[in-house]
Coordinates of C-alpha atoms in Angstrom, one line a residue:
X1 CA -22.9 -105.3 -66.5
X2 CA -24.6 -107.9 -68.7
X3 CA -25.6 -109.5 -66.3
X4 CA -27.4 -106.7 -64.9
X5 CA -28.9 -106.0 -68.7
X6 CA -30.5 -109.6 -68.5
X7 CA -32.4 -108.6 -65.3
X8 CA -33.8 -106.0 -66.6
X9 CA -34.7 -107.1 -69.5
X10 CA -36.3 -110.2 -68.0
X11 CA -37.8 -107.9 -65.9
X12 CA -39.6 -106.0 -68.5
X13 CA -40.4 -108.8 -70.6
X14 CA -42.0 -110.3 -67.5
X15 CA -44.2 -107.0 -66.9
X16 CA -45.2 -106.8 -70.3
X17 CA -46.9 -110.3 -70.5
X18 CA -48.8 -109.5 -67.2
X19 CA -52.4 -108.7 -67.5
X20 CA -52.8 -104.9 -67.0
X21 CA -56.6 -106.2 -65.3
X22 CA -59.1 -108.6 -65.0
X23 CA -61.1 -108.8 -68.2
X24 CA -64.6 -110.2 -68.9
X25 CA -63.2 -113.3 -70.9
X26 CA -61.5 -114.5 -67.0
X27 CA -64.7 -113.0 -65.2
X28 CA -66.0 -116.4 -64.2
X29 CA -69.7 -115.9 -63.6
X30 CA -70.7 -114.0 -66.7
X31 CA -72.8 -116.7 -68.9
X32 CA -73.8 -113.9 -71.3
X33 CA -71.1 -113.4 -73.7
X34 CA -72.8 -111.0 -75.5
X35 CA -72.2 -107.9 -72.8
X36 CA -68.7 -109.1 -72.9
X37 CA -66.8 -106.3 -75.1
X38 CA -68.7 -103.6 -73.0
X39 CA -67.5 -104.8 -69.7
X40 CA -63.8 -105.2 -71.2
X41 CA -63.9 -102.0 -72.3
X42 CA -65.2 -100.4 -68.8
X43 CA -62.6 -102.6 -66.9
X44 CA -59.4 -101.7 -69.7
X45 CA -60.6 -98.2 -69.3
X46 CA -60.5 -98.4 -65.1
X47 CA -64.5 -97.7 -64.7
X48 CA -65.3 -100.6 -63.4
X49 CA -63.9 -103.7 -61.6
X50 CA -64.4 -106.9 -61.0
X51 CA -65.0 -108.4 -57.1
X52 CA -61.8 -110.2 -57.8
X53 CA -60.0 -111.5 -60.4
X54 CA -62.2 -114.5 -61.3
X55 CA -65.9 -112.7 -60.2
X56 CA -67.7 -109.6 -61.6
X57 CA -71.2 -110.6 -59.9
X58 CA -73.0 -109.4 -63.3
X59 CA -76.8 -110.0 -61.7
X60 CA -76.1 -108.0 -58.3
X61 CA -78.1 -104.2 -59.0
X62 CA -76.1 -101.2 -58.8
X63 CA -77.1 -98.4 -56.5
X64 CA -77.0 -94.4 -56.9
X65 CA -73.8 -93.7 -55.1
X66 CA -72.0 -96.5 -57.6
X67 CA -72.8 -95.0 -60.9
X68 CA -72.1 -91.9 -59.8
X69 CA -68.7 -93.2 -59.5
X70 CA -68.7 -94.6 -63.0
X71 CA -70.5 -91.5 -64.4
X72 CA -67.7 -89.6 -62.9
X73 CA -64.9 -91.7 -64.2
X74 CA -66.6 -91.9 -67.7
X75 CA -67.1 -87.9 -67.9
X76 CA -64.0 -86.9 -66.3
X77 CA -65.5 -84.8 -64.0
X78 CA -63.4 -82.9 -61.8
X79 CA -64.1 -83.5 -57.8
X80 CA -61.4 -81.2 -56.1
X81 CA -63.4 -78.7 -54.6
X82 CA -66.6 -79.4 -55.6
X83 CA -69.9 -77.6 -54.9
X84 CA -71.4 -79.1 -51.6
X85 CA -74.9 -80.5 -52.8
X86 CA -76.0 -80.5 -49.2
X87 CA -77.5 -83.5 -49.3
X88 CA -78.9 -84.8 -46.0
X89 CA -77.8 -88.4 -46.5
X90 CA -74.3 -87.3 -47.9
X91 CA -71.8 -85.8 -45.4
X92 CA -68.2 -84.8 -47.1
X93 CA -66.9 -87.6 -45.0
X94 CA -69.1 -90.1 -47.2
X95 CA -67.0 -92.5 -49.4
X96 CA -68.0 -91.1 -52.6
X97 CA -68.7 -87.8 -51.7
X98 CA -66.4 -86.0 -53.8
X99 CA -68.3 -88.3 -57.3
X100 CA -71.8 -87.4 -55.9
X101 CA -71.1 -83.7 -55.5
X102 CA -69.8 -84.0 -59.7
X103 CA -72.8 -85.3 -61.2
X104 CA -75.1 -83.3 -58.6
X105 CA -73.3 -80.2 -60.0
X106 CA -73.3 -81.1 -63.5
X107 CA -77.0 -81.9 -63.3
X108 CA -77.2 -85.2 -64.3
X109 CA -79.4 -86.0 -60.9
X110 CA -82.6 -84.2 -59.7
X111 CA -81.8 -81.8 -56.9
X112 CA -83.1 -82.9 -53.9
X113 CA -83.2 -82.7 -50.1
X114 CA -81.8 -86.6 -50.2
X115 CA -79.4 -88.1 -52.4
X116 CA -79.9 -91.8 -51.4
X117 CA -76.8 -92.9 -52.2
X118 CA -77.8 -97.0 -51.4
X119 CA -80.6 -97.2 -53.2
X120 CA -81.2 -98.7 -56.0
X121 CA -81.5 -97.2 -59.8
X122 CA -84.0 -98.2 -62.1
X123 CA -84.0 -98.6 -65.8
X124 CA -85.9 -95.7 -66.7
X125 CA -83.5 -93.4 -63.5
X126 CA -80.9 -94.8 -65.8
X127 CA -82.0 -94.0 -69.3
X128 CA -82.7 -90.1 -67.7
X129 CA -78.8 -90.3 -65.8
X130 CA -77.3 -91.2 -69.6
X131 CA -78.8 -88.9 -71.7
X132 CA -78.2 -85.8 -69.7
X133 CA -74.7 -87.1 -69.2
X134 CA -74.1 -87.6 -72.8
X135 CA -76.8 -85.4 -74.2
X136 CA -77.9 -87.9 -76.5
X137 CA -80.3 -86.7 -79.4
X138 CA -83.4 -88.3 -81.2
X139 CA -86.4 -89.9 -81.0
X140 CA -88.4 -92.1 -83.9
X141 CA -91.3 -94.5 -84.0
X142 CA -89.4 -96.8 -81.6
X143 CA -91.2 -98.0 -78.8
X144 CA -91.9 -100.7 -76.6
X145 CA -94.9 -102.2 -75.3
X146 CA -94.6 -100.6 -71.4
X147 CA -93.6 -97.4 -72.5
X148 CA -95.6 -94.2 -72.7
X149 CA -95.9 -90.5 -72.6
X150 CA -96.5 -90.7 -68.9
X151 CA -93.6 -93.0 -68.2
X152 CA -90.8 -90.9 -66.2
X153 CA -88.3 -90.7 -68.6
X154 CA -90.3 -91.4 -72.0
X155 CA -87.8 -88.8 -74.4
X156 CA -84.8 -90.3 -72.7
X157 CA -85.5 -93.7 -73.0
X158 CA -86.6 -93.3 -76.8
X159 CA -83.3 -91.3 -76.9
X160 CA -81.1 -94.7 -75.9
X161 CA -83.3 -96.4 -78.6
X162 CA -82.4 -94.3 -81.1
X163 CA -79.0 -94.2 -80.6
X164 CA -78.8 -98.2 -80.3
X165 CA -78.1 -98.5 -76.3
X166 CA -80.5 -100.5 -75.7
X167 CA -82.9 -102.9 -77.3
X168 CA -85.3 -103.8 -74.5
X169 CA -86.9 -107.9 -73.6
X170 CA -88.1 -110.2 -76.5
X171 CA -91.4 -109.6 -75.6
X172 CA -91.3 -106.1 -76.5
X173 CA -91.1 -104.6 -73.2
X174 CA -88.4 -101.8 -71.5
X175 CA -89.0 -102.5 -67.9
X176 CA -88.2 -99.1 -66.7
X177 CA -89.2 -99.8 -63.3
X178 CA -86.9 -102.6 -62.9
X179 CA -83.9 -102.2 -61.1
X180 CA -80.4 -102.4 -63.5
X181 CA -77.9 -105.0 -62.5
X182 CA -73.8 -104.4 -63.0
X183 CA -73.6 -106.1 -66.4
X184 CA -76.4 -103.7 -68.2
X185 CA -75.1 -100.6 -66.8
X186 CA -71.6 -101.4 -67.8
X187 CA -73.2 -101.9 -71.1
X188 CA -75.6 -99.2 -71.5
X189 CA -72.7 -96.6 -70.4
X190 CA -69.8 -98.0 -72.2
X191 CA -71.8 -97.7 -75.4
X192 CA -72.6 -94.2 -74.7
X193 CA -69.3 -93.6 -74.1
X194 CA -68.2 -94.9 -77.4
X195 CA -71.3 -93.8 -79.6
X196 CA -70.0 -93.2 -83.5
X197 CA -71.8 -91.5 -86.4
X198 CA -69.2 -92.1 -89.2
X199 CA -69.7 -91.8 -92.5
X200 CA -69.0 -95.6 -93.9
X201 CA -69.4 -95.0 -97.8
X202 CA -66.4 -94.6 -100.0
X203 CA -65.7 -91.1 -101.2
X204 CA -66.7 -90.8 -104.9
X205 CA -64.3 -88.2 -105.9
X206 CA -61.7 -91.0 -105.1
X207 CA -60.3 -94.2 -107.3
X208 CA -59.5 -96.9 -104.3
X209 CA -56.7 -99.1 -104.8
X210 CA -57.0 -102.3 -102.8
X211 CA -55.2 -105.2 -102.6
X212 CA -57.6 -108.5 -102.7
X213 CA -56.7 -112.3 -102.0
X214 CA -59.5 -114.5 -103.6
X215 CA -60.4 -117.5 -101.5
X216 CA -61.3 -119.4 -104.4
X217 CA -59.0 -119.2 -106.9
X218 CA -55.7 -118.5 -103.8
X219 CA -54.3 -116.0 -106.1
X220 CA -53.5 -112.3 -105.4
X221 CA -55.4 -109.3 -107.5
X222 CA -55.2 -105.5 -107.5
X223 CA -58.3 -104.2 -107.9
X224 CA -59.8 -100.8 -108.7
X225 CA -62.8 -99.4 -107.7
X226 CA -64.2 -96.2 -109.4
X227 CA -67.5 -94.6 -108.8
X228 CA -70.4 -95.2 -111.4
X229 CA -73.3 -93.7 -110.9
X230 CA -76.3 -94.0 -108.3
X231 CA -79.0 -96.7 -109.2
X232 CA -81.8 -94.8 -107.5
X233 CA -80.6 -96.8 -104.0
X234 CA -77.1 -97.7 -103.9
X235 CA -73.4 -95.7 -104.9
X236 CA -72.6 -98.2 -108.1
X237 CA -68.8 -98.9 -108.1
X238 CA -66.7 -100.3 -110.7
X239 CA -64.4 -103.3 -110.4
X240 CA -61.6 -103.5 -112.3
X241 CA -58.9 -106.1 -112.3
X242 CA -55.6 -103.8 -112.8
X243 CA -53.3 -106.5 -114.3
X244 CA -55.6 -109.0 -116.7
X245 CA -58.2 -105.6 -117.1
X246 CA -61.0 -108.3 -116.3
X247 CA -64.1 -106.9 -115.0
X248 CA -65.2 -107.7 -111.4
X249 CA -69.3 -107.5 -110.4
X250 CA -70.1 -104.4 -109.6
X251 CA -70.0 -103.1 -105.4
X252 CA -72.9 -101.9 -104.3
X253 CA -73.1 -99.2 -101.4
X254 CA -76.2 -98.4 -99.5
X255 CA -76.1 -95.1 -97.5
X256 CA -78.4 -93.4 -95.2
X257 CA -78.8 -91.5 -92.0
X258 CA -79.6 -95.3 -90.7
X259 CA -78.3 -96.8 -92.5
X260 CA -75.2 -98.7 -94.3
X261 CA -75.3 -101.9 -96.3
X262 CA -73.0 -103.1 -99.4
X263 CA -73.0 -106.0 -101.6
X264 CA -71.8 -107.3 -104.6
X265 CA -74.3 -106.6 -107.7
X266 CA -74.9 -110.2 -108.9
X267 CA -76.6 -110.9 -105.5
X268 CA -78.0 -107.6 -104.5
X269 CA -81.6 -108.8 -105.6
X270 CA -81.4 -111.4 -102.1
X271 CA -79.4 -109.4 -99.6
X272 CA -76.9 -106.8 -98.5
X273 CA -73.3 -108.9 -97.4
X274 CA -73.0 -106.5 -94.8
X275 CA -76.0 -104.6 -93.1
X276 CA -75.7 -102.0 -90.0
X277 CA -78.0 -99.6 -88.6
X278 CA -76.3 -96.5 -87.8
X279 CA -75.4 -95.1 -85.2
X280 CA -72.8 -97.5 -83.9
X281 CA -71.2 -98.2 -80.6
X282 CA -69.3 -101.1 -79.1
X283 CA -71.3 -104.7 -78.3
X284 CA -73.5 -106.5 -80.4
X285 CA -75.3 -104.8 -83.1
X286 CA -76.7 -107.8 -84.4
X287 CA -77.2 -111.2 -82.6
X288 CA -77.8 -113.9 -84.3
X289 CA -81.4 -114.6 -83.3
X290 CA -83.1 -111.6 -84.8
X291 CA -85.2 -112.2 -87.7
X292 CA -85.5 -111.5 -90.9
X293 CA -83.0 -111.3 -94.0
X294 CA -79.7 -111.5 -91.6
X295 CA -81.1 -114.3 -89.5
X296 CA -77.9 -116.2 -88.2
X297 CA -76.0 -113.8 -88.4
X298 CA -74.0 -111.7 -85.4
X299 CA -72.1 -108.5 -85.8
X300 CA -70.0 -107.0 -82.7
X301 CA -68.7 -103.4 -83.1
X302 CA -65.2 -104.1 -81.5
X303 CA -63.9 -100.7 -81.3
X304 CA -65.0 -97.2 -82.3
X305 CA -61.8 -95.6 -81.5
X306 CA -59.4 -98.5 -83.1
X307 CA -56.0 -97.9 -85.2
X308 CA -54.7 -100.0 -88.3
X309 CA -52.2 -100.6 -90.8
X310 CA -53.6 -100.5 -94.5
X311 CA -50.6 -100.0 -96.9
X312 CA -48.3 -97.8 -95.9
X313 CA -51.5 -95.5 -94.0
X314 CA -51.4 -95.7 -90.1
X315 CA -55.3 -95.5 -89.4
X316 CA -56.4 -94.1 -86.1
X317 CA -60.3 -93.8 -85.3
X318 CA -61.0 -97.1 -86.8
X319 CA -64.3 -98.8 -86.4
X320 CA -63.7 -102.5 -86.3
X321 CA -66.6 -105.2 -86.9
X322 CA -66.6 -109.0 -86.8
X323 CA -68.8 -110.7 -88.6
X324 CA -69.9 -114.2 -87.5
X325 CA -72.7 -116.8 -89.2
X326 CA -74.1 -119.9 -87.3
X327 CA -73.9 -121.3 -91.2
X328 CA -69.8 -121.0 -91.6
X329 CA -66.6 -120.7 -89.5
X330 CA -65.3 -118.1 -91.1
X331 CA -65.0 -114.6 -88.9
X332 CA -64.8 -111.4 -90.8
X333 CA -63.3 -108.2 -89.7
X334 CA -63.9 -105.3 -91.3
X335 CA -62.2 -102.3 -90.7
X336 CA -63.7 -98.6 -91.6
X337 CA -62.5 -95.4 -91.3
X338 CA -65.2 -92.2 -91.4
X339 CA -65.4 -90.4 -94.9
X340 CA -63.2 -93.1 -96.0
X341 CA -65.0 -96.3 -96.2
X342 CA -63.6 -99.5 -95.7
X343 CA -59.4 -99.7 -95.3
X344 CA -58.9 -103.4 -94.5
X345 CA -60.9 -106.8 -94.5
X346 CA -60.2 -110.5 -92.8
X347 CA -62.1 -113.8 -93.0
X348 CA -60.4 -115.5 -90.2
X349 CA -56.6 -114.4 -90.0
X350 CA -56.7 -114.0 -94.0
X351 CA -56.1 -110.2 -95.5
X352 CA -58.9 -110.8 -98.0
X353 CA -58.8 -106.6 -98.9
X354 CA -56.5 -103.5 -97.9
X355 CA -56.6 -100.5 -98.9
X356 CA -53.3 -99.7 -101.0
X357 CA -54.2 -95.9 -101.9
X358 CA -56.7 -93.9 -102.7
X359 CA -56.5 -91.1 -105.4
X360 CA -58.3 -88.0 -106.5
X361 CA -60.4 -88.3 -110.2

């Protein structure tokens, strides 16, 4: 009998440290790293896969009949007894019949005669396939340099500006003619898939309790942060060192529709210590060759759907950010709940802040 036991659990053990899939880290041919946390996330979530274990073939163009597949997959869709499109080009004994006649139904293609299930899709095919899927909303001064009122698909491609899918070529241009390879659909759809509008301030009516680690002096404080007043721009909080009663510099919070940014008041007047532009969804939200202010500077939403421990709270619907400078090796994580604010911070592997408890005025 304990003999058997050991089996088992060696046999459990052993199916626990397998890889559940191949993930974009083991993906041999993917140079850009910075598409890597959307293509995880498509492969975890069984949207996508890899050629094989080792090759994901990032540059080859995907065609109509594929994201269909991954549209279906993303959405949901149902495809037992589906509507017949009656395409010409797609017989019910096609391959992905049953994925075509979903998004033909749900009217995320044009109805046509011909559904053209090999060819290819183009940027701006793609920008019109993901905002009817997800019914994205907005449009601002964003442009770029080749788009236009007469470009097919001008709203939607604005629309996947607005809401941070895509960012377009360093000269300014969207290319909506050009055809979309595997490793920028798996990232244009994977962020639509996990687009966030949360709400990153603190909540005023609340004192925060937090725990804090100072890497400079290595000792351990608990800290108190109480709404002030608002300077005209930011949410003014308080500091306020529980045990010595010694006053901290003041936190700073800048909130907007577009906006979220905090700092601590004493250096305020150069820069915010952590800046976003809101909406957020997975990948890179900042790289570290834009200019201005946060030059150097690269910020990856991990998760918008994460889960963490902050005192004795169980978070679920966590957004998790890492922070990383080409001037320091020190990664930051920060963790934010919506309405909440921020529950949990790390430089490297270091709790620098958790959340103990929050309480009402």
């Amino acid at each position: 009998m304990k003999s058997l036991l050991k089996i088992v659990c060696l046999i459990l053990i052993t199916i626990g440290i397998l890889p559940k899939e191949a993930k974009a880290a083991s993906f041999i041919d993917i140079a850009d790293d910075t598409l890597m946390t959307e293509i995880d996330y498509l492969v975890e979530q069984d949207i996508i896969k890899g050629y094989s274990k080792t090759l994901f073939k990032p540059n080859e163009n995907v065609t109509k009949a594929q994201v269909a597949v991954m549209l279906t997959r993303a959405l949901g869709l149902n495809t037992i007894n589906v509507e017949n499109p009656n395409f010409q080009d797609v017989t019910t004994a096609h391959k992905y019949y049953k994925e075509i006649a979903a998004v033909e139904n749900k009217g995320i293609f044009d109805s046509a005669d011909k559904f053209n299930p090999d060819s290819m899709i183009t940027r701006g095919q793609m920008a019109i396939v993901l905002q009817r899927a997800f019914q994205l909303k907005g449009t601002d001064s964003y442009y770029f340099s080749d788009v236009t009122e007469q470009t097919p698909g001008y709203k939607e491609i604005l629309a996947l500006a607005h809401n941070h899918l895509v960012r377009g070529y360093e000269d300014g241009s969207f290319q909506p003619n050009k055809p979309v390879t595997r490793a920028h659909f798996s990232a244009f759809l994977a962020r639509a898939m996990t687009l966030a509008r949360p709400n990153l301030l603190k909540d005023p009516t609340f004192v925060y309790t937090y725990a804090y680690y100072s890497l400079n002096d290595h000792k351990r404080y608990t800290l108190n942060y109480q709404y002030h007043h608002h300077d005209g721009k930011n949410d003014v909080w308080t500091v306020q060192n529980l045990s010595s009663a010694q006053t901290f510099p003041n936190e700073l919070l800048y909130g907007h529709d577009r906006i979220y940014g905090q700092a601590i008041a004493d250096k305020a007047n150069t820069h915010y210590d952590l800046y976003l532009e809101l909406p957020l969804r997975i990948g890179v939200m900042l790289h570290e060759d834009d200019p201005g202010v946060s030059s150097g500077v690269r910020v990856t939403v991990k998760t918008t759907n994460g889960t963490v421990q902050a005192g004795d709270v169980q978070y679920s619907g966590v957004i998790i950010l890492e922070e990383k400078s080409i001037y320091s090796d020190v990664v930051k994580t920060y963790y934010f709940v919506d309405e909440i604010g921020l529950v949990k911070e790390l430089h490297n592997d270091i709790v620098v802040y958790e959340l103990l408890n929050r309480t009402m005025k």
